[in-house]
PDB file of C-alpha atoms in Angstrom:
ATOM      1  CA  MET A   1      44.624  49.766   2.805  1.00 66.00           C
ATOM      2  CA  THR A   2      42.055  46.997   2.976  1.00 80.00           C
ATOM      3  CA  LEU A   3      41.926  44.239   5.565  1.00 86.00           C
ATOM      4  CA  TRP A   4      42.555  41.191   3.410  1.00 95.00           C
ATOM      5  CA  GLU A   5      45.697  41.479   1.299  1.00 97.00           C
ATOM      6  CA  LYS A   6      49.181  39.996   0.886  1.00 97.00           C
ATOM      7  CA  HIS A   7      52.062  42.069  -0.514  1.00 97.00           C
ATOM      8  CA  ASN A   8      54.688  40.703  -2.907  1.00 97.00           C
ATOM      9  CA  ASP A   9      58.210  41.981  -3.586  1.00 97.00           C
ATOM     10  CA  ASP A  10      57.377  42.816  -7.224  1.00 97.00           C
ATOM     11  CA  GLY A  11      54.692  45.320  -6.218  1.00 97.00           C
ATOM     12  CA  THR A  12      51.750  43.050  -6.891  1.00 98.00           C
ATOM     13  CA  ILE A  13      49.218  42.408  -4.150  1.00 98.00           C
ATOM     14  CA  ARG A  14      47.184  39.264  -3.601  1.00 98.00           C
ATOM     15  CA  CYS A  15      43.633  40.074  -2.524  1.00 98.00           C
ATOM     16  CA  LEU A  16      42.508  37.530   0.074  1.00 98.00           C
ATOM     17  CA  LEU A  17      38.879  38.597   0.410  1.00 98.00           C
ATOM     18  CA  CYS A  18      37.182  36.193  -1.996  1.00 99.00           C
ATOM     19  CA  PRO A  19      38.074  32.872  -3.654  1.00 99.00           C
ATOM     20  CA  HIS A  20      39.218  34.581  -6.861  1.00 99.00           C
ATOM     21  CA  ARG A  21      42.357  35.565  -4.918  1.00 99.00           C
ATOM     22  CA  CYS A  22      43.175  38.204  -7.541  1.00 99.00           C
ATOM     23  CA  LEU A  23      46.837  39.060  -8.084  1.00 99.00           C
ATOM     24  CA  ILE A  24      46.587  42.800  -8.674  1.00 99.00           C
ATOM     25  CA  ARG A  25      49.344  44.772 -10.401  1.00 98.00           C
ATOM     26  CA  PRO A  26      49.999  48.421  -9.506  1.00 98.00           C
ATOM     27  CA  ASP A  27      47.195  50.738 -10.689  1.00 98.00           C
ATOM     28  CA  GLU A  28      45.021  47.785 -11.677  1.00 98.00           C
ATOM     29  CA  ARG A  29      41.886  46.319 -10.098  1.00 98.00           C
ATOM     30  CA  GLY A  30      40.610  42.882  -9.198  1.00 98.00           C
ATOM     31  CA  ILE A  31      37.712  41.082 -10.846  1.00 98.00           C
ATOM     32  CA  CYS A  32      35.233  42.961  -8.658  1.00 98.00           C
ATOM     33  CA  GLY A  33      36.299  46.254 -10.231  1.00 97.00           C
ATOM     34  CA  VAL A  34      36.493  48.162  -6.939  1.00 97.00           C
ATOM     35  CA  ARG A  35      39.652  46.962  -5.167  1.00 98.00           C
ATOM     36  CA  GLU A  36      42.686  48.664  -6.714  1.00 98.00           C
ATOM     37  CA  ASN A  37      46.436  48.350  -6.141  1.00 98.00           C
ATOM     38  CA  ARG A  38      47.186  51.980  -5.352  1.00 97.00           C
ATOM     39  CA  ASN A  39      50.157  53.547  -3.541  1.00 94.00           C
ATOM     40  CA  GLY A  40      51.406  50.229  -2.190  1.00 94.00           C
ATOM     41  CA  GLY A  41      48.114  48.882  -0.892  1.00 95.00           C
ATOM     42  CA  ILE A  42      44.650  47.854  -2.008  1.00 97.00           C
ATOM     43  CA  ALA A  43      42.285  50.812  -2.051  1.00 97.00           C
ATOM     44  CA  LEU A  44      38.515  50.327  -1.921  1.00 97.00           C
ATOM     45  CA  ILE A  45      37.570  52.885  -4.557  1.00 96.00           C
ATOM     46  CA  THR A  46      33.850  52.669  -3.718  1.00 96.00           C
ATOM     47  CA  ALA A  47      34.232  53.347   0.007  1.00 96.00           C
ATOM     48  CA  GLY A  48      31.228  55.516   0.799  1.00 96.00           C
ATOM     49  CA  VAL A  49      30.044  55.554  -2.832  1.00 96.00           C
ATOM     50  CA  ILE A  50      26.298  54.915  -2.899  1.00 97.00           C
ATOM     51  CA  SER A  51      24.351  53.640  -5.912  1.00 96.00           C
ATOM     52  CA  GLY A  52      21.074  53.858  -4.046  1.00 95.00           C
ATOM     53  CA  TYR A  53      19.387  53.588  -0.677  1.00 96.00           C
ATOM     54  CA  ALA A  54      15.788  53.214   0.422  1.00 98.00           C
ATOM     55  CA  LEU A  55      13.700  52.218   3.396  1.00 98.00           C
ATOM     56  CA  ASP A  56      12.432  48.776   2.343  1.00 98.00           C
ATOM     57  CA  PRO A  57      10.258  46.063   3.862  1.00 98.00           C
ATOM     58  CA  ILE A  58      12.649  43.473   5.246  1.00 98.00           C
ATOM     59  CA  GLU A  59      10.724  40.848   3.249  1.00 98.00           C
ATOM     60  CA  LYS A  60      12.161  42.439   0.102  1.00 97.00           C
ATOM     61  CA  LYS A  61      15.707  41.202   0.920  1.00 98.00           C
ATOM     62  CA  PRO A  62      14.139  38.556   1.228  1.00 98.00           C
ATOM     63  CA  LEU A  63      14.147  37.804   4.958  1.00 99.00           C
ATOM     64  CA  TYR A  64      10.907  36.267   6.238  1.00 99.00           C
ATOM     65  CA  HIS A  65      11.991  35.055   9.686  1.00 99.00           C
ATOM     66  CA  PHE A  66      13.966  38.093  10.869  1.00 99.00           C
ATOM     67  CA  PHE A  67      11.752  40.816  12.359  1.00 98.00           C
ATOM     68  CA  PRO A  68       8.868  40.106   9.929  1.00 98.00           C
ATOM     69  CA  GLY A  69       6.822  43.116   8.932  1.00 98.00           C
ATOM     70  CA  SER A  70       9.577  45.598   9.795  1.00 98.00           C
ATOM     71  CA  MET A  71      11.394  48.155   7.638  1.00 99.00           C
ATOM     72  CA  ILE A  72      15.135  48.360   7.046  1.00 99.00           C
ATOM     73  CA  LEU A  73      17.344  50.976   5.399  1.00 99.00           C
ATOM     74  CA  SER A  74      18.803  49.249   2.340  1.00 99.00           C
ATOM     75  CA  VAL A  75      21.970  50.547   0.728  1.00 99.00           C
ATOM     76  CA  GLY A  76      24.241  49.501  -2.115  1.00 98.00           C
ATOM     77  CA  SER A  77      27.236  50.586  -4.155  1.00 97.00           C
ATOM     78  CA  TYR A  78      28.764  49.306  -7.418  1.00 97.00           C
ATOM     79  CA  GLY A  79      30.611  46.213  -8.597  1.00 98.00           C
ATOM     80  CA  CYS A  80      30.482  42.467  -8.024  1.00 98.00           C
ATOM     81  CA  ASN A  81      32.892  39.536  -7.855  1.00 99.00           C
ATOM     82  CA  LEU A  82      30.586  37.403 -10.029  1.00 98.00           C
ATOM     83  CA  ARG A  83      29.626  37.793 -13.687  1.00 97.00           C
ATOM     84  CA  CYS A  84      26.101  36.372 -13.846  1.00 96.00           C
ATOM     85  CA  ASP A  85      24.584  36.804 -17.299  1.00 93.00           C
ATOM     86  CA  PHE A  86      21.108  36.844 -15.713  1.00 93.00           C
ATOM     87  CA  CYS A  87      21.869  39.546 -13.115  1.00 94.00           C
ATOM     88  CA  GLN A  88      18.795  41.488 -12.006  1.00 90.00           C
ATOM     89  CA  ASN A  89      20.919  44.483 -10.908  1.00 93.00           C
ATOM     90  CA  TYR A  90      23.472  44.452 -13.719  1.00 94.00           C
ATOM     91  CA  HIS A  91      23.372  48.246 -14.137  1.00 93.00           C
ATOM     92  CA  ILE A  92      25.173  48.625 -10.793  1.00 96.00           C
ATOM     93  CA  SER A  93      26.873  45.242 -10.361  1.00 96.00           C
ATOM     94  CA  GLN A  94      28.617  45.285 -13.746  1.00 94.00           C
ATOM     95  CA  ASN A  95      29.238  49.010 -13.942  1.00 90.00           C
ATOM     96  CA  ILE A  96      31.639  51.289 -12.059  1.00 90.00           C
ATOM     97  CA  PRO A  97      30.736  54.881 -12.988  1.00 87.00           C
ATOM     98  CA  LYS A  98      33.574  57.336 -13.499  1.00 82.00           C
ATOM     99  CA  GLU A  99      31.606  60.080 -11.785  1.00 79.00           C
ATOM    100  CA  GLN A 100      30.484  59.028  -8.324  1.00 68.00           C
ATOM    101  CA  THR A 101      28.155  61.727  -7.093  1.00 76.00           C
ATOM    102  CA  VAL A 102      26.632  60.265  -3.920  1.00 90.00           C
ATOM    103  CA  ARG A 103      28.994  59.623  -1.024  1.00 95.00           C
ATOM    104  CA  LEU A 104      28.170  58.902   2.595  1.00 98.00           C
ATOM    105  CA  LYS A 105      30.694  58.409   5.348  1.00 98.00           C
ATOM    106  CA  PRO A 106      29.815  55.559   7.732  1.00 99.00           C
ATOM    107  CA  ALA A 107      28.683  57.984  10.430  1.00 99.00           C
ATOM    108  CA  GLN A 108      26.446  59.784   7.919  1.00 98.00           C
ATOM    109  CA  LEU A 109      24.807  56.568   6.746  1.00 99.00           C
ATOM    110  CA  VAL A 110      24.219  55.393  10.299  1.00 99.00           C
ATOM    111  CA  ARG A 111      22.711  58.762  11.217  1.00 99.00           C
ATOM    112  CA  GLN A 112      20.245  58.375   8.357  1.00 98.00           C
ATOM    113  CA  ALA A 113      19.414  54.890   9.605  1.00 99.00           C
ATOM    114  CA  VAL A 114      18.855  56.159  13.143  1.00 99.00           C
ATOM    115  CA  ASN A 115      16.581  58.942  11.907  1.00 99.00           C
ATOM    116  CA  ALA A 116      14.512  56.757   9.557  1.00 98.00           C
ATOM    117  CA  LYS A 117      11.120  56.248  11.177  1.00 97.00           C
ATOM    118  CA  GLY A 118      10.356  52.626  12.068  1.00 97.00           C
ATOM    119  CA  ASN A 119      13.746  51.407  10.831  1.00 99.00           C
ATOM    120  CA  ILE A 120      15.398  48.399  12.510  1.00 99.00           C
ATOM    121  CA  GLY A 121      18.822  48.622  10.864  1.00 99.00           C
ATOM    122  CA  ILE A 122      20.873  48.603   7.670  1.00 99.00           C
ATOM    123  CA  ALA A 123      20.793  46.023   4.860  1.00 99.00           C
ATOM    124  CA  TYR A 124      23.854  45.943   2.606  1.00 99.00           C
ATOM    125  CA  THR A 125      22.394  44.881  -0.730  1.00 98.00           C
ATOM    126  CA  TYR A 126      21.636  45.770  -4.388  1.00 97.00           C
ATOM    127  CA  ASN A 127      25.172  45.039  -5.634  1.00 98.00           C
ATOM    128  CA  GLU A 128      27.541  42.579  -3.889  1.00 99.00           C
ATOM    129  CA  PRO A 129      28.377  43.890  -0.391  1.00 99.00           C
ATOM    130  CA  VAL A 130      31.242  41.427   0.209  1.00 99.00           C
ATOM    131  CA  ILE A 131      33.494  43.546  -2.023  1.00 99.00           C
ATOM    132  CA  TRP A 132      32.523  46.591   0.107  1.00 98.00           C
ATOM    133  CA  TYR A 133      33.849  44.781   3.164  1.00 98.00           C
ATOM    134  CA  GLU A 134      35.725  47.516   5.029  1.00 98.00           C
ATOM    135  CA  TYR A 135      32.979  50.091   4.569  1.00 98.00           C
ATOM    136  CA  VAL A 136      30.319  47.597   5.659  1.00 99.00           C
ATOM    137  CA  ALA A 137      32.353  46.644   8.730  1.00 98.00           C
ATOM    138  CA  GLU A 138      32.718  50.254   9.863  1.00 98.00           C
ATOM    139  CA  CYS A 139      29.056  51.063   9.247  1.00 99.00           C
ATOM    140  CA  ALA A 140      27.902  47.884  10.976  1.00 99.00           C
ATOM    141  CA  ARG A 141      29.863  48.543  14.142  1.00 99.00           C
ATOM    142  CA  LEU A 142      28.561  52.103  14.359  1.00 99.00           C
ATOM    143  CA  ALA A 143      25.016  50.895  13.683  1.00 99.00           C
ATOM    144  CA  ALA A 144      25.238  48.229  16.384  1.00 99.00           C
ATOM    145  CA  GLY A 145      26.286  50.929  18.816  1.00 99.00           C
ATOM    146  CA  GLU A 146      22.991  52.672  18.053  1.00 99.00           C
ATOM    147  CA  GLY A 147      21.000  49.498  18.660  1.00 99.00           C
ATOM    148  CA  LEU A 148      20.448  48.794  14.954  1.00 99.00           C
ATOM    149  CA  LYS A 149      20.604  45.424  13.183  1.00 99.00           C
ATOM    150  CA  ASN A 150      22.909  44.676  10.233  1.00 99.00           C
ATOM    151  CA  VAL A 151      21.939  42.474   7.279  1.00 99.00           C
ATOM    152  CA  MET A 152      23.994  41.097   4.371  1.00 99.00           C
ATOM    153  CA  VAL A 153      22.320  40.120   1.093  1.00 99.00           C
ATOM    154  CA  THR A 154      25.186  38.322  -0.594  1.00 99.00           C
ATOM    155  CA  ASN A 155      26.286  35.775  -3.169  1.00 99.00           C
ATOM    156  CA  GLY A 156      28.371  34.121  -0.453  1.00 99.00           C
ATOM    157  CA  TYR A 157      31.542  34.127  -2.566  1.00 99.00           C
ATOM    158  CA  ILE A 158      33.945  35.014   0.210  1.00 99.00           C
ATOM    159  CA  ASN A 159      36.916  33.335   1.870  1.00 99.00           C
ATOM    160  CA  ARG A 160      36.564  31.653   5.230  1.00 99.00           C
ATOM    161  CA  GLU A 161      38.600  34.042   7.402  1.00 98.00           C
ATOM    162  CA  PRO A 162      36.851  37.280   6.363  1.00 99.00           C
ATOM    163  CA  LEU A 163      33.451  35.604   6.615  1.00 99.00           C
ATOM    164  CA  VAL A 164      34.111  34.312  10.130  1.00 99.00           C
ATOM    165  CA  ALA A 165      35.142  37.849  11.088  1.00 98.00           C
ATOM    166  CA  MET A 166      31.994  39.204   9.438  1.00 99.00           C
ATOM    167  CA  THR A 167      29.741  37.086  11.650  1.00 99.00           C
ATOM    168  CA  ASP A 168      30.942  39.246  14.543  1.00 98.00           C
ATOM    169  CA  PHE A 169      29.190  42.324  13.145  1.00 99.00           C
ATOM    170  CA  ILE A 170      26.402  41.053  10.856  1.00 99.00           C
ATOM    171  CA  ASP A 171      23.147  39.849  12.440  1.00 99.00           C
ATOM    172  CA  ALA A 172      21.433  38.213   9.469  1.00 99.00           C
ATOM    173  CA  PHE A 173      22.415  36.875   6.063  1.00 99.00           C
ATOM    174  CA  ASN A 174      20.534  36.018   2.926  1.00 99.00           C
ATOM    175  CA  ILE A 175      22.910  33.955   0.784  1.00 99.00           C
ATOM    176  CA  ASP A 176      22.175  33.491  -2.900  1.00 99.00           C
ATOM    177  CA  LEU A 177      22.709  29.840  -3.818  1.00 99.00           C
ATOM    178  CA  LYS A 178      22.456  30.157  -7.580  1.00 98.00           C
ATOM    179  CA  SER A 179      22.591  26.457  -8.359  1.00 98.00           C
ATOM    180  CA  PHE A 180      23.727  23.200  -6.816  1.00 98.00           C
ATOM    181  CA  ASN A 181      25.901  22.491  -9.856  1.00 98.00           C
ATOM    182  CA  ASN A 182      29.534  23.574 -10.105  1.00 98.00           C
ATOM    183  CA  GLU A 183      29.487  23.652 -13.901  1.00 98.00           C
ATOM    184  CA  PHE A 184      26.573  26.117 -13.725  1.00 98.00           C
ATOM    185  CA  TYR A 185      28.653  28.367 -11.485  1.00 99.00           C
ATOM    186  CA  ARG A 186      31.670  28.204 -13.788  1.00 98.00           C
ATOM    187  CA  LYS A 187      29.706  28.811 -16.987  1.00 97.00           C
ATOM    188  CA  TYR A 188      27.175  31.413 -15.893  1.00 97.00           C
ATOM    189  CA  THR A 189      28.796  33.255 -12.958  1.00 98.00           C
ATOM    190  CA  GLY A 190      32.561  32.932 -13.386  1.00 98.00           C
ATOM    191  CA  ALA A 191      32.817  31.403  -9.912  1.00 98.00           C
ATOM    192  CA  THR A 192      32.604  27.976  -8.258  1.00 99.00           C
ATOM    193  CA  LEU A 193      30.063  26.307  -5.993  1.00 99.00           C
ATOM    194  CA  LYS A 194      32.200  25.004  -3.131  1.00 99.00           C
ATOM    195  CA  PRO A 195      33.005  28.370  -1.466  1.00 99.00           C
ATOM    196  CA  VAL A 196      29.305  29.284  -1.415  1.00 99.00           C
ATOM    197  CA  LEU A 197      28.415  26.022   0.306  1.00 99.00           C
ATOM    198  CA  GLU A 198      31.206  26.643   2.800  1.00 99.00           C
ATOM    199  CA  ALA A 199      29.826  30.136   3.455  1.00 99.00           C
ATOM    200  CA  ILE A 200      26.403  28.664   4.204  1.00 99.00           C
ATOM    201  CA  ARG A 201      27.955  26.209   6.656  1.00 99.00           C
ATOM    202  CA  ILE A 202      29.935  28.967   8.387  1.00 99.00           C
ATOM    203  CA  VAL A 203      26.950  31.268   8.841  1.00 99.00           C
ATOM    204  CA  ALA A 204      24.711  28.412   9.969  1.00 99.00           C
ATOM    205  CA  SER A 205      27.231  27.320  12.594  1.00 99.00           C
ATOM    206  CA  SER A 206      27.809  30.905  13.786  1.00 99.00           C
ATOM    207  CA  GLY A 207      24.319  31.241  15.220  1.00 98.00           C
ATOM    208  CA  ARG A 208      23.564  34.259  13.034  1.00 99.00           C
ATOM    209  CA  HIS A 209      20.247  34.309  11.226  1.00 99.00           C
ATOM    210  CA  LEU A 210      20.390  32.678   7.787  1.00 99.00           C
ATOM    211  CA  GLU A 211      18.037  32.456   4.834  1.00 99.00           C
ATOM    212  CA  ILE A 212      18.857  31.225   1.320  1.00 99.00           C
ATOM    213  CA  THR A 213      17.582  32.303  -2.100  1.00 99.00           C
ATOM    214  CA  THR A 214      17.726  30.422  -5.397  1.00 99.00           C
ATOM    215  CA  LEU A 215      16.672  32.121  -8.626  1.00 98.00           C
ATOM    216  CA  ILE A 216      15.099  29.431 -10.807  1.00 98.00           C
ATOM    217  CA  LEU A 217      16.157  29.669 -14.457  1.00 97.00           C
ATOM    218  CA  PRO A 218      14.318  27.545 -17.057  1.00 96.00           C
ATOM    219  CA  GLY A 219      16.452  24.721 -18.374  1.00 96.00           C
ATOM    220  CA  LEU A 220      19.460  25.621 -16.224  1.00 96.00           C
ATOM    221  CA  ASN A 221      18.718  24.882 -12.560  1.00 97.00           C
ATOM    222  CA  ASP A 222      15.064  23.845 -12.549  1.00 98.00           C
ATOM    223  CA  SER A 223      15.266  20.058 -12.548  1.00 98.00           C
ATOM    224  CA  PRO A 224      13.522  18.108  -9.766  1.00 98.00           C
ATOM    225  CA  ALA A 225      16.716  16.142  -9.105  1.00 98.00           C
ATOM    226  CA  ALA A 226      18.780  19.303  -8.640  1.00 97.00           C
ATOM    227  CA  MET A 227      16.243  20.811  -6.241  1.00 99.00           C
ATOM    228  CA  ARG A 228      16.063  17.601  -4.249  1.00 99.00           C
ATOM    229  CA  GLN A 229      19.851  17.552  -3.953  1.00 98.00           C
ATOM    230  CA  GLU A 230      19.984  21.229  -2.923  1.00 99.00           C
ATOM    231  CA  ALA A 231      17.229  21.003  -0.318  1.00 99.00           C
ATOM    232  CA  GLU A 232      18.630  17.819   1.183  1.00 99.00           C
ATOM    233  CA  TRP A 233      22.078  19.412   1.454  1.00 99.00           C
ATOM    234  CA  ILE A 234      20.674  22.529   3.148  1.00 99.00           C
ATOM    235  CA  ALA A 235      18.772  20.407   5.661  1.00 99.00           C
ATOM    236  CA  GLU A 236      21.853  18.358   6.514  1.00 99.00           C
ATOM    237  CA  ASN A 237      24.377  21.221   6.618  1.00 99.00           C
ATOM    238  CA  ALA A 238      22.393  24.261   7.776  1.00 99.00           C
ATOM    239  CA  GLY A 239      19.241  22.782   9.294  1.00 99.00           C
ATOM    240  CA  ARG A 240      15.751  22.057   8.015  1.00 99.00           C
ATOM    241  CA  GLY A 241      14.522  25.233   9.717  1.00 99.00           C
ATOM    242  CA  VAL A 242      16.539  27.517   7.397  1.00 99.00           C
ATOM    243  CA  PRO A 243      14.094  29.322   5.073  1.00 99.00           C
ATOM    244  CA  LEU A 244      14.608  28.774   1.338  1.00 99.00           C
ATOM    245  CA  HIS A 245      13.255  31.299  -1.172  1.00 99.00           C
ATOM    246  CA  LEU A 246      12.639  30.086  -4.725  1.00 98.00           C
ATOM    247  CA  SER A 247      12.516  33.138  -6.948  1.00 97.00           C
ATOM    248  CA  ARG A 248      10.991  33.305 -10.407  1.00 96.00           C
ATOM    249  CA  TYR A 249      13.325  34.446 -13.178  1.00 96.00           C
ATOM    250  CA  PHE A 250      12.365  37.133 -15.695  1.00 94.00           C
ATOM    251  CA  PRO A 251      14.442  38.037 -18.793  1.00 91.00           C
ATOM    252  CA  MET A 252      17.256  40.366 -17.773  1.00 84.00           C
ATOM    253  CA  TYR A 253      20.709  41.528 -18.844  1.00 87.00           C
ATOM    254  CA  ARG A 254      22.185  39.022 -21.330  1.00 86.00           C
ATOM    255  CA  ARG A 255      19.444  36.398 -21.099  1.00 86.00           C
ATOM    256  CA  ASN A 256      16.153  36.629 -22.966  1.00 86.00           C
ATOM    257  CA  ASP A 257      14.727  33.211 -22.122  1.00 89.00           C
ATOM    258  CA  PRO A 258      11.014  33.286 -21.247  1.00 93.00           C
ATOM    259  CA  ALA A 259      10.143  33.778 -17.587  1.00 95.00           C
ATOM    260  CA  THR A 260      10.082  30.709 -15.366  1.00 96.00           C
ATOM    261  CA  PRO A 261       6.619  29.098 -15.505  1.00 96.00           C
ATOM    262  CA  PRO A 262       4.814  29.483 -12.158  1.00 95.00           C
ATOM    263  CA  GLU A 263       4.025  25.774 -12.148  1.00 96.00           C
ATOM    264  CA  THR A 264       7.767  25.018 -12.190  1.00 97.00           C
ATOM    265  CA  ILE A 265       8.279  27.117  -9.067  1.00 97.00           C
ATOM    266  CA  MET A 266       5.385  25.389  -7.312  1.00 96.00           C
ATOM    267  CA  MET A 267       6.657  21.930  -8.259  1.00 98.00           C
ATOM    268  CA  LEU A 268      10.124  22.722  -6.912  1.00 98.00           C
ATOM    269  CA  LYS A 269       8.589  24.184  -3.751  1.00 98.00           C
ATOM    270  CA  GLU A 270       6.859  20.865  -3.088  1.00 98.00           C
ATOM    271  CA  ILE A 271      10.109  18.952  -3.563  1.00 99.00           C
ATOM    272  CA  ALA A 272      12.124  21.272  -1.315  1.00 99.00           C
ATOM    273  CA  GLY A 273       9.369  21.059   1.285  1.00 98.00           C
ATOM    274  CA  GLU A 274      10.108  17.366   1.754  1.00 99.00           C
ATOM    275  CA  TYR A 275      13.396  18.377   3.396  1.00 99.00           C
ATOM    276  CA  LEU A 276      12.876  21.940   4.650  1.00 99.00           C
ATOM    277  CA  ASP A 277      10.256  23.392   6.984  1.00 99.00           C
ATOM    278  CA  TYR A 278       9.989  26.776   5.296  1.00 99.00           C
ATOM    279  CA  VAL A 279      10.036  27.128   1.508  1.00 98.00           C
ATOM    280  CA  TYR A 280       8.793  30.351  -0.049  1.00 98.00           C
ATOM    281  CA  THR A 281       8.177  31.521  -3.608  1.00 97.00           C
ATOM    282  CA  GLY A 282       9.147  34.937  -4.959  1.00 94.00           C
ATOM    283  CA  ASN A 283       8.419  37.126  -7.991  1.00 92.00           C
ATOM    284  CA  MET A 284       5.105  35.322  -8.438  1.00 90.00           C
ATOM    285  CA  GLN A 285       2.939  38.463  -8.485  1.00 74.00           C
ATOM    286  CA  GLY A 286       0.514  36.983  -5.980  1.00 67.00           C
ATOM    287  CA  ILE A 287      -0.192  33.892  -8.071  1.00 70.00           C
ATOM    288  CA  ASP A 288       0.124  31.301  -5.329  1.00 67.00           C
ATOM    289  CA  GLY A 289       0.204  32.704  -1.788  1.00 73.00           C
ATOM    290  CA  GLY A 290       3.615  31.091  -1.386  1.00 91.00           C
ATOM    291  CA  GLY A 291       4.789  33.759   1.016  1.00 94.00           C
ATOM    292  CA  ASP A 292       2.749  32.586   3.997  1.00 96.00           C
ATOM    293  CA  THR A 293       4.534  31.002   6.956  1.00 98.00           C
ATOM    294  CA  HIS A 294       2.994  27.734   8.146  1.00 98.00           C
ATOM    295  CA  CYS A 295       3.862  26.056  11.410  1.00 98.00           C
ATOM    296  CA  PRO A 296       5.677  22.839  10.423  1.00 98.00           C
ATOM    297  CA  SER A 297       4.242  21.088  13.471  1.00 98.00           C
ATOM    298  CA  CYS A 298       0.502  21.844  13.344  1.00 98.00           C
ATOM    299  CA  HIS A 299       0.310  23.583   9.917  1.00 97.00           C
ATOM    300  CA  THR A 300      -1.374  26.707  11.279  1.00 98.00           C
ATOM    301  CA  VAL A 301      -0.741  29.810   9.158  1.00 98.00           C
ATOM    302  CA  VAL A 302       1.239  31.982  11.570  1.00 98.00           C
ATOM    303  CA  ILE A 303       2.193  34.802   9.167  1.00 98.00           C
ATOM    304  CA  ARG A 304       0.200  35.865   6.108  1.00 95.00           C
ATOM    305  CA  ARG A 305       1.915  37.793   3.328  1.00 94.00           C
ATOM    306  CA  SER A 306       0.503  39.482   0.255  1.00 90.00           C
ATOM    307  CA  GLY A 307       3.306  41.136  -1.650  1.00 87.00           C
ATOM    308  CA  TYR A 308       5.144  43.054   1.060  1.00 91.00           C
ATOM    309  CA  SER A 309       2.064  43.375   3.242  1.00 92.00           C
ATOM    310  CA  VAL A 310       2.577  41.236   6.351  1.00 96.00           C
ATOM    311  CA  ARG A 311       0.069  40.151   8.980  1.00 97.00           C
ATOM    312  CA  ILE A 312       1.208  38.085  11.965  1.00 98.00           C
ATOM    313  CA  THR A 313      -1.789  35.903  12.748  1.00 97.00           C
ATOM    314  CA  SER A 314      -0.714  33.214  15.208  1.00 98.00           C
ATOM    315  CA  LEU A 315       2.657  33.936  16.828  1.00 98.00           C
ATOM    316  CA  ASN A 316       3.498  34.593  20.455  1.00 97.00           C
ATOM    317  CA  ASP A 317       5.897  37.397  21.354  1.00 95.00           C
ATOM    318  CA  ASP A 318       8.709  34.844  21.674  1.00 97.00           C
ATOM    319  CA  GLY A 319       8.196  33.624  18.089  1.00 98.00           C
ATOM    320  CA  ARG A 320       6.304  30.438  18.959  1.00 98.00           C
ATOM    321  CA  CYS A 321       3.176  29.148  17.255  1.00 99.00           C
ATOM    322  CA  GLN A 322       0.156  30.120  19.357  1.00 98.00           C
ATOM    323  CA  ALA A 323      -1.599  26.880  18.473  1.00 98.00           C
ATOM    324  CA  CYS A 324       1.069  24.329  19.411  1.00 98.00           C
ATOM    325  CA  GLY A 325       4.079  26.190  20.837  1.00 98.00           C
ATOM    326  CA  HIS A 326       6.512  25.249  18.054  1.00 98.00           C
ATOM    327  CA  GLN A 327       9.409  27.728  17.735  1.00 98.00           C
ATOM    328  CA  ILE A 328       9.072  29.530  14.389  1.00 98.00           C
ATOM    329  CA  LEU A 329      11.304  32.609  14.691  1.00 97.00           C
TER     330      LEU A 329
END
């Protein structure tokens, strides 16, 4: 049985993990495709099922202010509770294979993480890790016992109670804020905006590390007004020190629109920078140098990034700017 469920007299079960609140009939699954009403409870059919794992630069998540320059074992499974028609990982998020060949028990995954040279922890990523909740929770607690960090790369579409519980065992989050428009969420993801904003508030108030990513899609979420509204909201509700990553879209899955023009990303970066101290650009193929970290106080470049190559140039061991003492990390 899973942690977040409510049983009904007619044999149906209400899943309480995410805002879809799926009512699941016997032998059927919720929207995510991995939580099934089986033998009187919800079974997580992908528990331990691995779609892929690799030792990645932590900047690839992306996390730029959490152990910069380090490596982290990244692992994912299958399924998602959103239906984004621009999904970059649609082959695993929108597909549950009948034959699941790679399985790792939590202790096995953590042992691999412990043995990986230079590794700081485990990042739950690639597909949507929220729907993998019970497996993530068990792995995370074992990993913490080995001195490892735990990272969630998530769409943030999760109910309040399970998310609050998650902040007890996850050290850092990157939440994907796909747009600041509810109609966008309804039309292009099958979800709604409000729960994602609530998730950002919860993580920000928990004291856990938080960064936010927005994939910029031409003609859909790339207006100056929308970016101004998003950045202002983040500053007011999560803090102006929360890093925001603006990622360039490329044609993928069901969308064949041309890639986002680099100049659009740079324009939106300037707007967001009026409200936020740290705004980064992604998927730019080195066009702009938008991955560098500048001290918001004295403007010294404290971390230089080229792709996933990272050079810390002006930071003290406690994460302060060497030039002026401003706290960066």
